[in-house]
Coordinates of C-alpha atoms in Angstrom, one line a residue:
X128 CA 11.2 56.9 -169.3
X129 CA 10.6 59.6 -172.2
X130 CA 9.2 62.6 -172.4
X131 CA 8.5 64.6 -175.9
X132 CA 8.8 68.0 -175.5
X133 CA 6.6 69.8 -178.7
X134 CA 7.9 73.7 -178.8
X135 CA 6.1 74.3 -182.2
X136 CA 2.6 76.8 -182.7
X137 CA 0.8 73.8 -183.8
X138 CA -3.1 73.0 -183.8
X139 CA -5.0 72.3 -180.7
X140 CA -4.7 68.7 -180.3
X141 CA -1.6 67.8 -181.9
X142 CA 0.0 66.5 -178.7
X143 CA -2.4 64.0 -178.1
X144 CA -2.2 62.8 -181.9
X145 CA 1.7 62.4 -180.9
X146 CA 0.9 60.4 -178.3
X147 CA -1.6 58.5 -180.0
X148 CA 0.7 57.8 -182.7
X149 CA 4.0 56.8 -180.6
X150 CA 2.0 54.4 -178.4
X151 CA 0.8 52.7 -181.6
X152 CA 4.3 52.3 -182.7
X153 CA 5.4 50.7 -179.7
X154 CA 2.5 48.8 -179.5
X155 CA 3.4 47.3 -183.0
X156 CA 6.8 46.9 -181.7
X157 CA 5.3 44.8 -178.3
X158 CA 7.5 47.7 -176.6
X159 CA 6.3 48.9 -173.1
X160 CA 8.4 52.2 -173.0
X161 CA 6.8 54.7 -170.3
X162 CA 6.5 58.1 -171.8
X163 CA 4.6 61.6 -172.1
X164 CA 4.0 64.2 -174.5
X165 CA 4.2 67.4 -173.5
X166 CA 3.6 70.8 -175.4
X167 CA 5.9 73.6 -174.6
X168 CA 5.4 76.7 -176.9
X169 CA 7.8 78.9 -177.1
X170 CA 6.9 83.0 -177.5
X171 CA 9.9 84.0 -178.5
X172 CA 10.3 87.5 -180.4
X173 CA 12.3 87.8 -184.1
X174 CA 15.3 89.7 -183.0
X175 CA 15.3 89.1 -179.3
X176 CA 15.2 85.5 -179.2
X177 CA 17.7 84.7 -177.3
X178 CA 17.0 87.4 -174.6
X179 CA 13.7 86.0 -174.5
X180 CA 14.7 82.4 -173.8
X181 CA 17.3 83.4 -171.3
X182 CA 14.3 86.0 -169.6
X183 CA 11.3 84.2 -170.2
X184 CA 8.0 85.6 -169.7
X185 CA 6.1 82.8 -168.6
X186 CA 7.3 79.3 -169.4
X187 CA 4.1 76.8 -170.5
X188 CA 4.0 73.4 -169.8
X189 CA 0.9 71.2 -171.0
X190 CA 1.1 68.3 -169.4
X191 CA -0.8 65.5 -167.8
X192 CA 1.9 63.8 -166.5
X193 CA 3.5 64.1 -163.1
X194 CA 7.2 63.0 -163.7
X195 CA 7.2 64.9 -167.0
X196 CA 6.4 68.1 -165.2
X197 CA 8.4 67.6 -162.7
X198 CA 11.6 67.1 -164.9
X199 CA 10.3 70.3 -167.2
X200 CA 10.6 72.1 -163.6
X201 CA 13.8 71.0 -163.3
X202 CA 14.5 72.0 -167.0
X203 CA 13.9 75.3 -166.6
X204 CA 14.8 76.0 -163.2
X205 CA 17.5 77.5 -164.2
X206 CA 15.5 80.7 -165.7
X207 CA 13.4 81.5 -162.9
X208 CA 15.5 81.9 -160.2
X209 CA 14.5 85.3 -158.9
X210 CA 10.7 83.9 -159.3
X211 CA 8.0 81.3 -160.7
X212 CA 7.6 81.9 -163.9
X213 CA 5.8 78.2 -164.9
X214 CA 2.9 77.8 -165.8
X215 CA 1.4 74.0 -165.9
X216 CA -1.7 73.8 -168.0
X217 CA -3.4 71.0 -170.0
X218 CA -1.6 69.9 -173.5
X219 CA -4.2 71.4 -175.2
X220 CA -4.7 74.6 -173.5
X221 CA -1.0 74.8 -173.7
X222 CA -1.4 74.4 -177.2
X223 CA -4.4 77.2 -177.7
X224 CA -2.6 79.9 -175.0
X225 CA 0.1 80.1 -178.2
X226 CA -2.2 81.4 -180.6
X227 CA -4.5 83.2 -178.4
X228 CA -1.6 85.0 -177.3
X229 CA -0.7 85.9 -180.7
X230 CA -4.6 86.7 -181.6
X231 CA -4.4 88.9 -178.9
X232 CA -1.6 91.1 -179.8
X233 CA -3.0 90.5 -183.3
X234 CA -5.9 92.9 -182.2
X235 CA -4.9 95.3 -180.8
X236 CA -2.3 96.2 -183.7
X237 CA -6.0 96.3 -185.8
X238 CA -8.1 98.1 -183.4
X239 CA -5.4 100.7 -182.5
X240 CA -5.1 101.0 -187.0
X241 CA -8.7 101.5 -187.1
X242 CA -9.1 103.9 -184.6
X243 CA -5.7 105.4 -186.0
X244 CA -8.4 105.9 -189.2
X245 CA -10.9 107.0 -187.1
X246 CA -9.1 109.8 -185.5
X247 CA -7.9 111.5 -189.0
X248 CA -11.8 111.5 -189.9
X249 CA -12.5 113.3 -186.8
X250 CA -9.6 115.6 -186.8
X251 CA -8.2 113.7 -183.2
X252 CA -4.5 112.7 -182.5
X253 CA -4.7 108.6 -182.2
X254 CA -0.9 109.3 -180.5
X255 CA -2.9 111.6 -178.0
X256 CA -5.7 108.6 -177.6
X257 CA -2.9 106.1 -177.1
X258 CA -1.5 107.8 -174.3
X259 CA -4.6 108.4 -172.8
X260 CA -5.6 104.6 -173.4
X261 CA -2.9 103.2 -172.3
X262 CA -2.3 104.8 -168.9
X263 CA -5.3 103.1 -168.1
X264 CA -3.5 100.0 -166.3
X265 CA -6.4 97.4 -167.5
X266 CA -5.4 98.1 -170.8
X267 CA -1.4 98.8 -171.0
X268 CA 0.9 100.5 -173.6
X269 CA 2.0 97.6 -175.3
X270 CA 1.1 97.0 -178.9
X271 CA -1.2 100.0 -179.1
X272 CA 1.0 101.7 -181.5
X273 CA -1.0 102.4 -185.2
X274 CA 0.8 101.4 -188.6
X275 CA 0.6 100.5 -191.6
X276 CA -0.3 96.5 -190.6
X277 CA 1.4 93.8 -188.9
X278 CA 3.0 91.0 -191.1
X279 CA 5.5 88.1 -190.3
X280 CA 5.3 84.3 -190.0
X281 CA 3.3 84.7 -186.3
X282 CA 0.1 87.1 -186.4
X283 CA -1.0 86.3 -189.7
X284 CA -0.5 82.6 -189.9
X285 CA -1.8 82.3 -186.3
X286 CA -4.7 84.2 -186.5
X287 CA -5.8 82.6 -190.2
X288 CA -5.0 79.3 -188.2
X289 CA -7.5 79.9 -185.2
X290 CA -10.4 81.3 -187.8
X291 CA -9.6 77.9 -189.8
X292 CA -9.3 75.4 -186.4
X293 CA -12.5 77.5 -185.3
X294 CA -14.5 76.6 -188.2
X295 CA -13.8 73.5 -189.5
X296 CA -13.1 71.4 -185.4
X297 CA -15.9 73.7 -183.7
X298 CA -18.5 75.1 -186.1
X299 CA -17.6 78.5 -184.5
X300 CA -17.4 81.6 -186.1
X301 CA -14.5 83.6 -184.7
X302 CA -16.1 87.1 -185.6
X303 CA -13.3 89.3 -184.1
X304 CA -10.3 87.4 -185.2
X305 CA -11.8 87.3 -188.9
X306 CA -12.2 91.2 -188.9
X307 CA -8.9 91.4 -187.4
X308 CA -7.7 89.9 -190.3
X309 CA -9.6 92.4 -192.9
X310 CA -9.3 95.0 -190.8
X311 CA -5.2 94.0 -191.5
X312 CA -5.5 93.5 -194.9
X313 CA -7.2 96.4 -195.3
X314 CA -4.4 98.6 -193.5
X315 CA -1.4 97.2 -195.8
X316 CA -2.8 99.3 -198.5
X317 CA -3.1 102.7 -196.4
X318 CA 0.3 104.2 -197.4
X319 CA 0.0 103.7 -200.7
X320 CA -3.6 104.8 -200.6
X321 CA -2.1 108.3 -198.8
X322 CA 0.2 108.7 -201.7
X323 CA -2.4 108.5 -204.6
X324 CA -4.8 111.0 -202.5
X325 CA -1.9 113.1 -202.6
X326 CA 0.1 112.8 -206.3
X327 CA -2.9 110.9 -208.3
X328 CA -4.0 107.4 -209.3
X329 CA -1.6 107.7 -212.3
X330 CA 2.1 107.5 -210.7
X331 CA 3.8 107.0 -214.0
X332 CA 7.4 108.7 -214.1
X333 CA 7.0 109.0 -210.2
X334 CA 9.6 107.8 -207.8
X335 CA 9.8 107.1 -204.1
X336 CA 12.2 106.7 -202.0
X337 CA 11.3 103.9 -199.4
X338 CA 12.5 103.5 -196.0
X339 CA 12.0 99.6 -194.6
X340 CA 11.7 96.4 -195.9
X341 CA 11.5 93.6 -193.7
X342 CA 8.3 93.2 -191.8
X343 CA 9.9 94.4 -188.4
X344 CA 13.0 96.3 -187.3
X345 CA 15.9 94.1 -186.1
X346 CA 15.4 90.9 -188.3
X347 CA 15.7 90.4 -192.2
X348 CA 11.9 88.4 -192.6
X349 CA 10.0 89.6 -195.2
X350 CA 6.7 87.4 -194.6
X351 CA 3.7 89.3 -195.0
X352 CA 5.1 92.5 -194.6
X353 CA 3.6 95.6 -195.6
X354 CA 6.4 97.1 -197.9
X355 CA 5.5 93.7 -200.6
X356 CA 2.0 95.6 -200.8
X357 CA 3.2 99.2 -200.6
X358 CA 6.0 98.0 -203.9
X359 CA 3.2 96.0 -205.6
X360 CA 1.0 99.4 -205.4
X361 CA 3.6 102.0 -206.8
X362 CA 4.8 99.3 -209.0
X363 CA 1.6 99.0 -210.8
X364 CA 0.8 102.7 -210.8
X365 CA 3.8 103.1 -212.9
X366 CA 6.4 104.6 -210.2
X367 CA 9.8 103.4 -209.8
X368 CA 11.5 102.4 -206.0
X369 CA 14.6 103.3 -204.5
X370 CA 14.4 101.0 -201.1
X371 CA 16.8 100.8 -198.3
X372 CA 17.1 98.3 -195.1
X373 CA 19.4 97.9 -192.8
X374 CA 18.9 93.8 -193.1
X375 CA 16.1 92.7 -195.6
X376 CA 17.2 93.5 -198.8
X377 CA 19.3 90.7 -199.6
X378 CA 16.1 89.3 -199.0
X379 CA 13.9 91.8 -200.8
X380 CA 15.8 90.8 -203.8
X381 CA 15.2 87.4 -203.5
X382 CA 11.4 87.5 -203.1
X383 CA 11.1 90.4 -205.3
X384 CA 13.6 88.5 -207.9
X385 CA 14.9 90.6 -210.7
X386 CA 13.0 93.6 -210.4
X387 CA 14.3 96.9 -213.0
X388 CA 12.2 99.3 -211.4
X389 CA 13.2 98.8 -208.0
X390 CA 17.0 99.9 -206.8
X391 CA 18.5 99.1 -203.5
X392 CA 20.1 102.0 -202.3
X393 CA 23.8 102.1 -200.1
X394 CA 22.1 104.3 -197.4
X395 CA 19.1 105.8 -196.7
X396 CA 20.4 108.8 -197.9
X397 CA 21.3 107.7 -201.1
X398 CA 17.3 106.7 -201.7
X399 CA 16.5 110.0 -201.0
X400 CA 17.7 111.2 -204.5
X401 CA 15.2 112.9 -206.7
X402 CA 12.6 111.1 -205.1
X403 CA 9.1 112.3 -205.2
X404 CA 8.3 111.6 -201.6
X405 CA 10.2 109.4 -198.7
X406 CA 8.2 106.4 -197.5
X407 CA 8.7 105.1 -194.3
X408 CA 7.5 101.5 -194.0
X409 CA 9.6 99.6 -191.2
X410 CA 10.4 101.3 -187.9
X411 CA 14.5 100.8 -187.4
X412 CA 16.4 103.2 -185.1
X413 CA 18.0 104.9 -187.2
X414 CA 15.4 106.8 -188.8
X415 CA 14.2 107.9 -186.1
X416 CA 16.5 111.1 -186.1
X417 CA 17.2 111.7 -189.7
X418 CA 18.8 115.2 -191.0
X419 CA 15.7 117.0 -192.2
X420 CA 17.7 119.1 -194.2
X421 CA 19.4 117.1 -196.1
X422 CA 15.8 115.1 -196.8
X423 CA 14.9 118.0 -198.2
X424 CA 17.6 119.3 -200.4
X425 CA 17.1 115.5 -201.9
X426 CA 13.8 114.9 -202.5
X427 CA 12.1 116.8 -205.4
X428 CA 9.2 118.2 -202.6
X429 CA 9.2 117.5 -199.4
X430 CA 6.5 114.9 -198.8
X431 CA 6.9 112.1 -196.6
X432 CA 4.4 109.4 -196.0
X433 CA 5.4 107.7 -192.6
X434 CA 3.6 104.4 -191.8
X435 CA 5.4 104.2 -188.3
X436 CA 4.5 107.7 -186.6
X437 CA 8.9 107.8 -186.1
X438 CA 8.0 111.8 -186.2
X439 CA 6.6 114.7 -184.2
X440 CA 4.1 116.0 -186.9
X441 CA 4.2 120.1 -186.1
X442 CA 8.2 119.7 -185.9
X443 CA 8.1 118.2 -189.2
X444 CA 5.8 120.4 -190.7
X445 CA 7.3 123.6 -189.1
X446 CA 10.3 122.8 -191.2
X447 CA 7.9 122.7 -194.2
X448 CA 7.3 119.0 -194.9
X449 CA 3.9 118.1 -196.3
X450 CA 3.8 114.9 -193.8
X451 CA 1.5 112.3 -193.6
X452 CA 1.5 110.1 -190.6
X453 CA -1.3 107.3 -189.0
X454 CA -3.7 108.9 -187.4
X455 CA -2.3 112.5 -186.8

């Protein structure tokens, strides 16, 4: 007996092409080897993979088939010890949980950015909304934090893949997921946006420190991420970049390739230098407590453009930083 366990965020459907396709083949061979096709995704996070595995969520099985449940049970029995944590579904809504999940977290990263936009129309503190959002328990904490746009292999390839599957299996037009998406796209351009509102369309002889690369803290992927469109901007306004990242700028200079006007600093002190402004694009710990003094003895003014909300905005202006945050 064999079971084929498919952990991969693939299209609705794919498991039962698998099993189309193996059952043909052994058809073809005049085998008769029992066996079941079961989708698994995993939702493991970049930089806690491992802790996720070992602490699983929810565990998803998508299965039809009796024994090939049972022996996933027995798989991961293992990791639920203390309580159930399985989930046995259909191989296809096994397969659409995946992206929805993603979708989901997907909006609300756009809705909270939108309302983040909102609230500096309307002179309103989106940090103050969040809290007050998210203490209601229907809605949660999680994910509700403003930026300047998700990126990644995950959100945007899994929501582009539902609007696509949605379309072209269904005839259904996803309406929230495809403004989700603009509403993303949209957002990716917000810091650099802020910084010609503030210094001019015209950046030429300008330069910026920038704080972040990759498209998340804790992981070196720099898919989609928001920094590519914040370096393309200043790029083509005629500023040049000092950048530091803990992790992604080995990677930075392999998608960015051989970039002159872009320099990868030591530290993120050392991008500070005789910058125009300090840009703060990924959220890693330890920029959270920076020395604001020494920012400001390094920078030419003391403007910084944070994309991540790291910073209390009247602290940081009490100490005479022109700041400009998400939504504050």
């Amino acid at each position: 007996y064999k079971v084929v366990v498919d952990k991969s965020t693939v299209p609705v459907g794919t498991a039962d092409k698998v099993h189309e396709a193996i059952a043909d083949e052994l058809g073809q061979r005049g085998v008769q080897t029992p066996f079941a096709v079961v989708s698994n995704p995993e939702f493991l996070k970049e930089g806690a993979a491992v802790e996720d595995f070992m602490r699983p969520d929810r565990i998803i099985v998508g299965a039809s088939d009796e024994h090939a449940i049972s022996l996933m049970r027995a798989l991961y029995a293992p990791f639920q010890r203390n309580r159930e944590r399985l989930i046995v579904t259909d191989a296809r809504s096994a397969e659409l949980t995946k992206y929805a999940a993603n979708a989901m977290l997907a909006t609300r990263i756009s809705f909270m950015n939108e309302l983040a936009n909102l609230a500096e129309k309307l002179g309103a503190d989106i940090e103050m909304v969040r809290q007050g959002m998210g203490s209601d328990p229907r809605i949660g904490y999680h994910f509700l934090y403003p930026g300047c746009g998700y990126g990644g292999s995950c959100f945007p390839k899994d929501v582009k893949a539902l609007v696509k599957t949605a379309a072209g299996e269904g005839d259904v037009d996803l309406k929230v997921l495809t403004a989700v998406e603009t509403a993303n796209d949209a957002q990716k351009h917000v810091l650099g946006r802020k910084i010609k509102q503030r210094l001019g369309d015209d950046l030429t002889g300008r330069h910026f420190a920038v704080w972040g690369l990759a498209f998340k803290p804790n992981t070196d992927d720099m898919r989609e991420a928001p920094s590519l469109e914040l370096l393309t901007a200043l790029l083509a306004a005629g500023a040049t970049v000092a950048a530091y990242d803990p992790a992604a700028m080995h990677e930075a200079q392999r998608v960015l390739g051989n970039e002159p006007r872009v320099r990868y600093a030591q530290s993120p002190n050392d991008a500070l230098d005789g910058a125009d402004a300090l840009v703060i694009v990924t959220e890693w710990k330890e920029f959270r407590s920076p020395d604001f003094e020494l920012i400001k003895e390094r920078l030419k003014q003391p403007l910084i453009v944070d994309g991540r909300n790291l910073y209390d905005p009247a602290l940081v202006r009490g100490m005479g930083f022109d700041y400009l945050a998400i939504g504050r």
